[in-house]
PDB file of C-alpha atoms in Angstrom:
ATOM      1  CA  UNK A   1     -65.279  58.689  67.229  1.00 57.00           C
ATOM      2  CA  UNK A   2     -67.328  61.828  67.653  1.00 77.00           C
ATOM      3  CA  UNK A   3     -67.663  62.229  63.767  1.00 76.00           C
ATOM      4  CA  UNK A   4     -64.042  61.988  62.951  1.00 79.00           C
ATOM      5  CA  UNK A   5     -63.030  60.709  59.819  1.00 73.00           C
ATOM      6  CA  UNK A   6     -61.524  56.823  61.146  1.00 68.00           C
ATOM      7  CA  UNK A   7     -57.768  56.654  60.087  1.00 69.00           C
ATOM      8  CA  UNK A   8     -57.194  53.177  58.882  1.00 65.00           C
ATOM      9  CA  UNK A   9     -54.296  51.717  57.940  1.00 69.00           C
ATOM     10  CA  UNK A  10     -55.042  49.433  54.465  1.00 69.00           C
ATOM     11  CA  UNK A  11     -53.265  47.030  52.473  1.00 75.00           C
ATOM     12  CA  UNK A  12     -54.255  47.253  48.989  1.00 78.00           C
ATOM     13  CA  UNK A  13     -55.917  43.635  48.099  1.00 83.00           C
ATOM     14  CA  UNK A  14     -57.271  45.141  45.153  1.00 87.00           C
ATOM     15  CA  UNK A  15     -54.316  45.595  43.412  1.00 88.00           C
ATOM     16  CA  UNK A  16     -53.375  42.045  44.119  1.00 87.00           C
ATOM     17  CA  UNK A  17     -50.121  40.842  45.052  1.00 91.00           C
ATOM     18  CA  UNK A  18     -46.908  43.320  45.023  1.00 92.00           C
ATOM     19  CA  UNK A  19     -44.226  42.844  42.486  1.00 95.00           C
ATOM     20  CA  UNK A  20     -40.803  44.153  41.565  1.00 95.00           C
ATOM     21  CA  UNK A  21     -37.808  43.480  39.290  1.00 97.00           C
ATOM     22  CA  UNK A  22     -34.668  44.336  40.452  1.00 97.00           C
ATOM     23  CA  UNK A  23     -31.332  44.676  38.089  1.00 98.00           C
ATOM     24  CA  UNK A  24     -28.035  45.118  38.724  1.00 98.00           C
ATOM     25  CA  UNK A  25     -25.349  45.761  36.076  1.00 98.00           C
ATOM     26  CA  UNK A  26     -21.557  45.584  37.513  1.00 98.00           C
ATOM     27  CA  UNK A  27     -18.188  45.949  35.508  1.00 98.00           C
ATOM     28  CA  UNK A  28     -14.926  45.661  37.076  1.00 98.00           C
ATOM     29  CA  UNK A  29     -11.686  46.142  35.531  1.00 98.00           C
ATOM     30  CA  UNK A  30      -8.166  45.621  36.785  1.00 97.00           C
ATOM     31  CA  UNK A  31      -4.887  45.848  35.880  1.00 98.00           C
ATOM     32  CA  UNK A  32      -1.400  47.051  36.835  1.00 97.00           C
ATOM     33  CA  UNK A  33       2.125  46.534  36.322  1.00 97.00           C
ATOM     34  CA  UNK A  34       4.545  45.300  38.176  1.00 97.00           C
ATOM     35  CA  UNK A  35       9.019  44.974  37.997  1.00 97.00           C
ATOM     36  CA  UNK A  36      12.250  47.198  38.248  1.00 96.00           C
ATOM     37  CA  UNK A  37      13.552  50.245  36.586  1.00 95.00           C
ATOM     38  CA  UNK A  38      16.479  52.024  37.331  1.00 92.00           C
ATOM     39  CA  UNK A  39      17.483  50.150  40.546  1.00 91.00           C
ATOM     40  CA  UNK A  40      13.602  50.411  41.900  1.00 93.00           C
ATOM     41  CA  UNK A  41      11.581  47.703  42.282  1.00 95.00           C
ATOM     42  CA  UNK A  42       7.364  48.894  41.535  1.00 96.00           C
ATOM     43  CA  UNK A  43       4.256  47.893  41.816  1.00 97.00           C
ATOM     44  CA  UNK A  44       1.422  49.364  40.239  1.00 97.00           C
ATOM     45  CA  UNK A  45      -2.544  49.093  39.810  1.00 97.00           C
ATOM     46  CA  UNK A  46      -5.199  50.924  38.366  1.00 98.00           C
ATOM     47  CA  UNK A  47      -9.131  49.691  39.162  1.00 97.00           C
ATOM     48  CA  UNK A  48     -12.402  50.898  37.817  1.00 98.00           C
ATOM     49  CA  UNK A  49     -15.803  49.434  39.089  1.00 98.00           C
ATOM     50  CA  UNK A  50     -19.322  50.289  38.617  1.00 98.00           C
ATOM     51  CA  UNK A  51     -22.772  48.619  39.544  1.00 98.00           C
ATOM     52  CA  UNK A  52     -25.733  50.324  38.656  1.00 98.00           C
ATOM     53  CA  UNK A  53     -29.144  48.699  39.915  1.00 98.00           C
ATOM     54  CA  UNK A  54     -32.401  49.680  38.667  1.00 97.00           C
ATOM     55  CA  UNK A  55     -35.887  48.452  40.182  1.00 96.00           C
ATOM     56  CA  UNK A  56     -38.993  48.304  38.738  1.00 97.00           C
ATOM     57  CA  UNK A  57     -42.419  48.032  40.128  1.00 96.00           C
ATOM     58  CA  UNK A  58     -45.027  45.610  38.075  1.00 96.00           C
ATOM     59  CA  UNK A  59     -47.664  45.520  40.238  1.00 94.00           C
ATOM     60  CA  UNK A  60     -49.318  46.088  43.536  1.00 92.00           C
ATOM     61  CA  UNK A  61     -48.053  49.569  44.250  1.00 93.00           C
ATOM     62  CA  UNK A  62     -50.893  52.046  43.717  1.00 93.00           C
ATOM     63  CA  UNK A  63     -50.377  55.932  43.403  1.00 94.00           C
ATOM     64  CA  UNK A  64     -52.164  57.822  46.862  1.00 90.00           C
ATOM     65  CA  UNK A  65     -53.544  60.305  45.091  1.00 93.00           C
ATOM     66  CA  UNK A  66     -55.683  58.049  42.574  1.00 94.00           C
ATOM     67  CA  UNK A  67     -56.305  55.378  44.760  1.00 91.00           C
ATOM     68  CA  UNK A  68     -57.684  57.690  48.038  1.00 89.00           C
ATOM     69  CA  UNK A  69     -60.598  59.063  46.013  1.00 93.00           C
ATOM     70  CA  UNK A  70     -61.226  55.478  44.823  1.00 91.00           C
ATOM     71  CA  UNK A  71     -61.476  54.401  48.462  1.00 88.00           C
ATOM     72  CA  UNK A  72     -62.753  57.483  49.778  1.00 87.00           C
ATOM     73  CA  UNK A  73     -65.730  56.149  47.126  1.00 90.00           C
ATOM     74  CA  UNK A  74     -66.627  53.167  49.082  1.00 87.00           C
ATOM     75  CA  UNK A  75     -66.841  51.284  45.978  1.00 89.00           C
ATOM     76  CA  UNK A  76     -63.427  49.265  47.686  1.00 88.00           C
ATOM     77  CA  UNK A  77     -64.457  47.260  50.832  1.00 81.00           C
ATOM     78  CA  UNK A  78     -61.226  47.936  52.936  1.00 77.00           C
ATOM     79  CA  UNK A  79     -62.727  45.339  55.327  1.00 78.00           C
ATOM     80  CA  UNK A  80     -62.872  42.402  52.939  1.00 78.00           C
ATOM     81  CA  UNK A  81     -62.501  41.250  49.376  1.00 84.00           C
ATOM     82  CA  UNK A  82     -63.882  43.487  46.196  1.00 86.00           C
ATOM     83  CA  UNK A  83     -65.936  41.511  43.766  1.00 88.00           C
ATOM     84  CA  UNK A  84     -66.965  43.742  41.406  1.00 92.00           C
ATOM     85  CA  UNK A  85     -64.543  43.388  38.070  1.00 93.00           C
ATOM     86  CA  UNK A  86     -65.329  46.998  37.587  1.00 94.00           C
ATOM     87  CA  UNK A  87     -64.094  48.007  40.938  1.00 93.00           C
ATOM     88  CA  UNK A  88     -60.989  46.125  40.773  1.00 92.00           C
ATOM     89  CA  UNK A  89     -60.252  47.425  37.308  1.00 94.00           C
ATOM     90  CA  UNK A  90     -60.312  50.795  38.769  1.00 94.00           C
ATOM     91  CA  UNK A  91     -57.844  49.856  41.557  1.00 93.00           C
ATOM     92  CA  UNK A  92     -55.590  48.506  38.957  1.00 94.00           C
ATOM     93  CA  UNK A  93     -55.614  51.951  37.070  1.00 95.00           C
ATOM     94  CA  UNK A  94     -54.578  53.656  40.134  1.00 95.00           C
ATOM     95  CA  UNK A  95     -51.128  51.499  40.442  1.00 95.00           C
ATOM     96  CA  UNK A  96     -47.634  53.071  39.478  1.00 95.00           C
ATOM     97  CA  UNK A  97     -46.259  50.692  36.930  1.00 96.00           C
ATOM     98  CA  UNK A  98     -42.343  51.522  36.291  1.00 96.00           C
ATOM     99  CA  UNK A  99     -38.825  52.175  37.688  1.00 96.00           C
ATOM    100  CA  UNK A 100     -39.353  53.714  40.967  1.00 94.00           C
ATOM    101  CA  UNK A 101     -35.527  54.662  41.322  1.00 94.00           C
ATOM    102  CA  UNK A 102     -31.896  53.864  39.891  1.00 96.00           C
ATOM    103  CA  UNK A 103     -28.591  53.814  41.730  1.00 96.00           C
ATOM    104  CA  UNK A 104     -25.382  53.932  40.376  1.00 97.00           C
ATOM    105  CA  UNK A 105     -21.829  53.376  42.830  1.00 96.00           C
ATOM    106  CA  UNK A 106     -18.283  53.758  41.214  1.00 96.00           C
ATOM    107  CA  UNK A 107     -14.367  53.588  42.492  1.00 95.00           C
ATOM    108  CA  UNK A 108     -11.989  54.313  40.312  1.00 96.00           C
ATOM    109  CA  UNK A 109      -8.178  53.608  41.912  1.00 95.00           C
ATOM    110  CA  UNK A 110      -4.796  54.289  41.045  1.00 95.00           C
ATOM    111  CA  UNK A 111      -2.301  53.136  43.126  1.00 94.00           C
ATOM    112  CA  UNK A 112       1.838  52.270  43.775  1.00 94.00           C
ATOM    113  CA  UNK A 113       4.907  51.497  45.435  1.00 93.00           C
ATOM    114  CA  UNK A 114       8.507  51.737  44.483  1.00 93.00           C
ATOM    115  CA  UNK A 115      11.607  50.347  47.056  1.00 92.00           C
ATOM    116  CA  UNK A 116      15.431  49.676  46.532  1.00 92.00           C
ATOM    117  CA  UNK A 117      18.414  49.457  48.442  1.00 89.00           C
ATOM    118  CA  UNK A 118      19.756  53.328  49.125  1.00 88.00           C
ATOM    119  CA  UNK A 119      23.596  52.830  50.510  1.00 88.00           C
ATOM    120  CA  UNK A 120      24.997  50.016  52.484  1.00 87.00           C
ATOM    121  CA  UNK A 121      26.099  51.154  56.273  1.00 85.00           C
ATOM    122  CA  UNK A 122      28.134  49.330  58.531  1.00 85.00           C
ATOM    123  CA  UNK A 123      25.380  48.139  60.297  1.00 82.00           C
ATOM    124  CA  UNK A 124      23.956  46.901  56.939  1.00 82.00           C
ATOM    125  CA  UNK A 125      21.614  47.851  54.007  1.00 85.00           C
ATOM    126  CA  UNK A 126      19.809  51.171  54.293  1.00 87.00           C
ATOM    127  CA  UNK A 127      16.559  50.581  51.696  1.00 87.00           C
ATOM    128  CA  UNK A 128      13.854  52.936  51.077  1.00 88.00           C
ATOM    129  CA  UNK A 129      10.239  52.891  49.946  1.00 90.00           C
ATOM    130  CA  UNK A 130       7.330  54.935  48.762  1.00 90.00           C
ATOM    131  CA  UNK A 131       3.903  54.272  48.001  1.00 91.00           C
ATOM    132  CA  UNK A 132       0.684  56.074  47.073  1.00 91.00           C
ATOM    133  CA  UNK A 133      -2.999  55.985  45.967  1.00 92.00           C
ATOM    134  CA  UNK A 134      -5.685  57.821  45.050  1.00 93.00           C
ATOM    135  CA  UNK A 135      -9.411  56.983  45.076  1.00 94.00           C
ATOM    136  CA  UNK A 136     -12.620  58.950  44.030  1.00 94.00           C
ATOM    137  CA  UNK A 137     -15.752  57.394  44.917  1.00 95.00           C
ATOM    138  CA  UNK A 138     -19.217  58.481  43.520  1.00 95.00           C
ATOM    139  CA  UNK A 139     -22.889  57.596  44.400  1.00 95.00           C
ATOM    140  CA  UNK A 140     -25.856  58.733  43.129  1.00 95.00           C
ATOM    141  CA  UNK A 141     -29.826  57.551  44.090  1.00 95.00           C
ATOM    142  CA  UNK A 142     -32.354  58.855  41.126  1.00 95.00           C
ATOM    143  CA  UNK A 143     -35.736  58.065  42.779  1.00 94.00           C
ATOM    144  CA  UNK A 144     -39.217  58.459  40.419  1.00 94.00           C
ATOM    145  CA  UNK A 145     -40.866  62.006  40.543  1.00 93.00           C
ATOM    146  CA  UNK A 146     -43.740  59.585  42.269  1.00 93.00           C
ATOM    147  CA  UNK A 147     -41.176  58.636  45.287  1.00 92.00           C
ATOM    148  CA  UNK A 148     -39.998  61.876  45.341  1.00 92.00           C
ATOM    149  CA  UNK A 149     -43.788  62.988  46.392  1.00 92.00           C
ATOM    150  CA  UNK A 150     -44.429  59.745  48.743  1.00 90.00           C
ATOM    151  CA  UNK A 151     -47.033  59.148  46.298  1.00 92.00           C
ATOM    152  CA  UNK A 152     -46.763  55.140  45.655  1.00 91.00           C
ATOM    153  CA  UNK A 153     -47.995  53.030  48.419  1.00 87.00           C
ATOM    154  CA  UNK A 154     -46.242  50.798  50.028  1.00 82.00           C
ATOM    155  CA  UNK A 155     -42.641  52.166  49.793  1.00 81.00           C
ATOM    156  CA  UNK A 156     -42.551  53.957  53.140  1.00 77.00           C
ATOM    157  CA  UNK A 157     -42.784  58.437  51.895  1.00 77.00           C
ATOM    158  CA  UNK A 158     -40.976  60.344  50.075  1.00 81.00           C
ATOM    159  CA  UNK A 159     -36.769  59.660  49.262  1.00 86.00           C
ATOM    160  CA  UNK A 160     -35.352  62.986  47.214  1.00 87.00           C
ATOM    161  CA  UNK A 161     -32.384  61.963  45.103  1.00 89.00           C
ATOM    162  CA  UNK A 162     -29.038  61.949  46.482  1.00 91.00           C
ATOM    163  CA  UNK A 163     -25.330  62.026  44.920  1.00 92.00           C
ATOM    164  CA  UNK A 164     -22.006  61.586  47.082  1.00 90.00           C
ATOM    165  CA  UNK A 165     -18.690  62.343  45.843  1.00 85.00           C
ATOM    166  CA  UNK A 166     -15.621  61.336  47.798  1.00 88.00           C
ATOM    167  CA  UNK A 167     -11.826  61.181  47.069  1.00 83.00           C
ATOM    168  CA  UNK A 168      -8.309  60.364  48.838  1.00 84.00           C
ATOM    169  CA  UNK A 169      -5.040  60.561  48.403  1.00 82.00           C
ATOM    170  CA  UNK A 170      -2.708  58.447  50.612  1.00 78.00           C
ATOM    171  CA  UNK A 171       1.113  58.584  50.622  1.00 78.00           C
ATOM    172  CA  UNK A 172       3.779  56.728  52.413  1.00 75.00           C
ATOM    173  CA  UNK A 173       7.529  56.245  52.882  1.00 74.00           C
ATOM    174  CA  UNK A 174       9.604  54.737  54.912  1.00 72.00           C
ATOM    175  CA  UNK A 175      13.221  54.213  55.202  1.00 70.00           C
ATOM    176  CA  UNK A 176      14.999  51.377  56.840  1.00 66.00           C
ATOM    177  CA  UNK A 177      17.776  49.397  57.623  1.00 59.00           C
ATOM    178  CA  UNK A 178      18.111  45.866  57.338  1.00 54.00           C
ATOM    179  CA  UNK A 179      20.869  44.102  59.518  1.00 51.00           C
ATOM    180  CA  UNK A 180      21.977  40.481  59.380  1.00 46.00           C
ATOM    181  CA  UNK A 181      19.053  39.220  61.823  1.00 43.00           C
ATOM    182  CA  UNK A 182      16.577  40.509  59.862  1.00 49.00           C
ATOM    183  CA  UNK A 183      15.280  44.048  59.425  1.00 46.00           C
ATOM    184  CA  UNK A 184      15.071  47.100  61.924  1.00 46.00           C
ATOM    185  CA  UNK A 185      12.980  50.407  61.559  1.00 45.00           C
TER     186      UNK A 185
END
């Protein structure tokens, strides 16, 4: 070792066993409409949907920079169990208690198509159709000023908040003619 300082790797037994809560919250709506107007037969839909999950930490994640002096102490054996109640209640000081991060995902969707019979050839029916939709999509990821750092232990470094915004806009038509077998594009 040559007077290094020994680089362990150490699983916090002081702090006792890890626990989390996780929550989700999700609302979806639907609806649309559906029929024919003015020689056009439609179908419509609108959507909206949202889950937002939090997750909480209740024990067993300490904070690196109170618990490293505590072990840099010695008064934590890192090579077996800690006995003394005064030790352990100083490991259990060090922990992050709280929501480490939130998340929240949405889609909102519009979306319809409209088709009727144009003109009748002497082939057959000529119909046409049209459809669209339009989506926006959103995510954001609100880590804990404490993730942000890499300070708990436990939850793998640092995660910086992120957000994502995406939208499209689709549209179709078509226009085809149906003979007495069935239908030909």
């Amino acid at each position: 070792m040559n007077g290094q300082p020994l680089n362990l790797i150490y699983r916090d037994f002081a702090n006792g066993l890890r626990n989390t809560l996780d929550t989700a919250n999700t609302t979806r709506v639907v609806g649309g409409l559906k029929g024919t107007a003015a020689g056009w037969d439609y179908d419509t839909a609108a959507l909206y949907s949202e889950v937002r999950v939090k997750d909480d930490l209740e024990s067993g994640y300490p904070q690196y920079s109170q618990i490293m002096p505590l072990l840099d102490s010695g008064v934590i054996n890192p090579f077996g169990p800690t006995t003394d109640p005064a030790a352990l209640a100083a490991a259990k000081a060090t922990e992050f208690v709280g929501q480490d991060y939130s998340t929240k995902t949405s889609l909102a969707s519009l979306s319809g198509t409209a088709s009727r019979h144009l003109v009748t050839l002497p082939a057959g029916p000529l119909a046409g159709a049209v459809g669209v939709e339009l989506r926006r999509e959103t995510f954001d990821f609100n880590p804990a000023v404490a993730i942000q750092t890499g300070d708990i232990a436990g939850q793998g470094g640092n995660t910086l908040p992120e957000s994502a915004l995406a939208y499209c806009r689709v549209g179709i038509s078509r226009i085809q003619r149906a003979a007495a077998h069935g239908i030909r594009g």
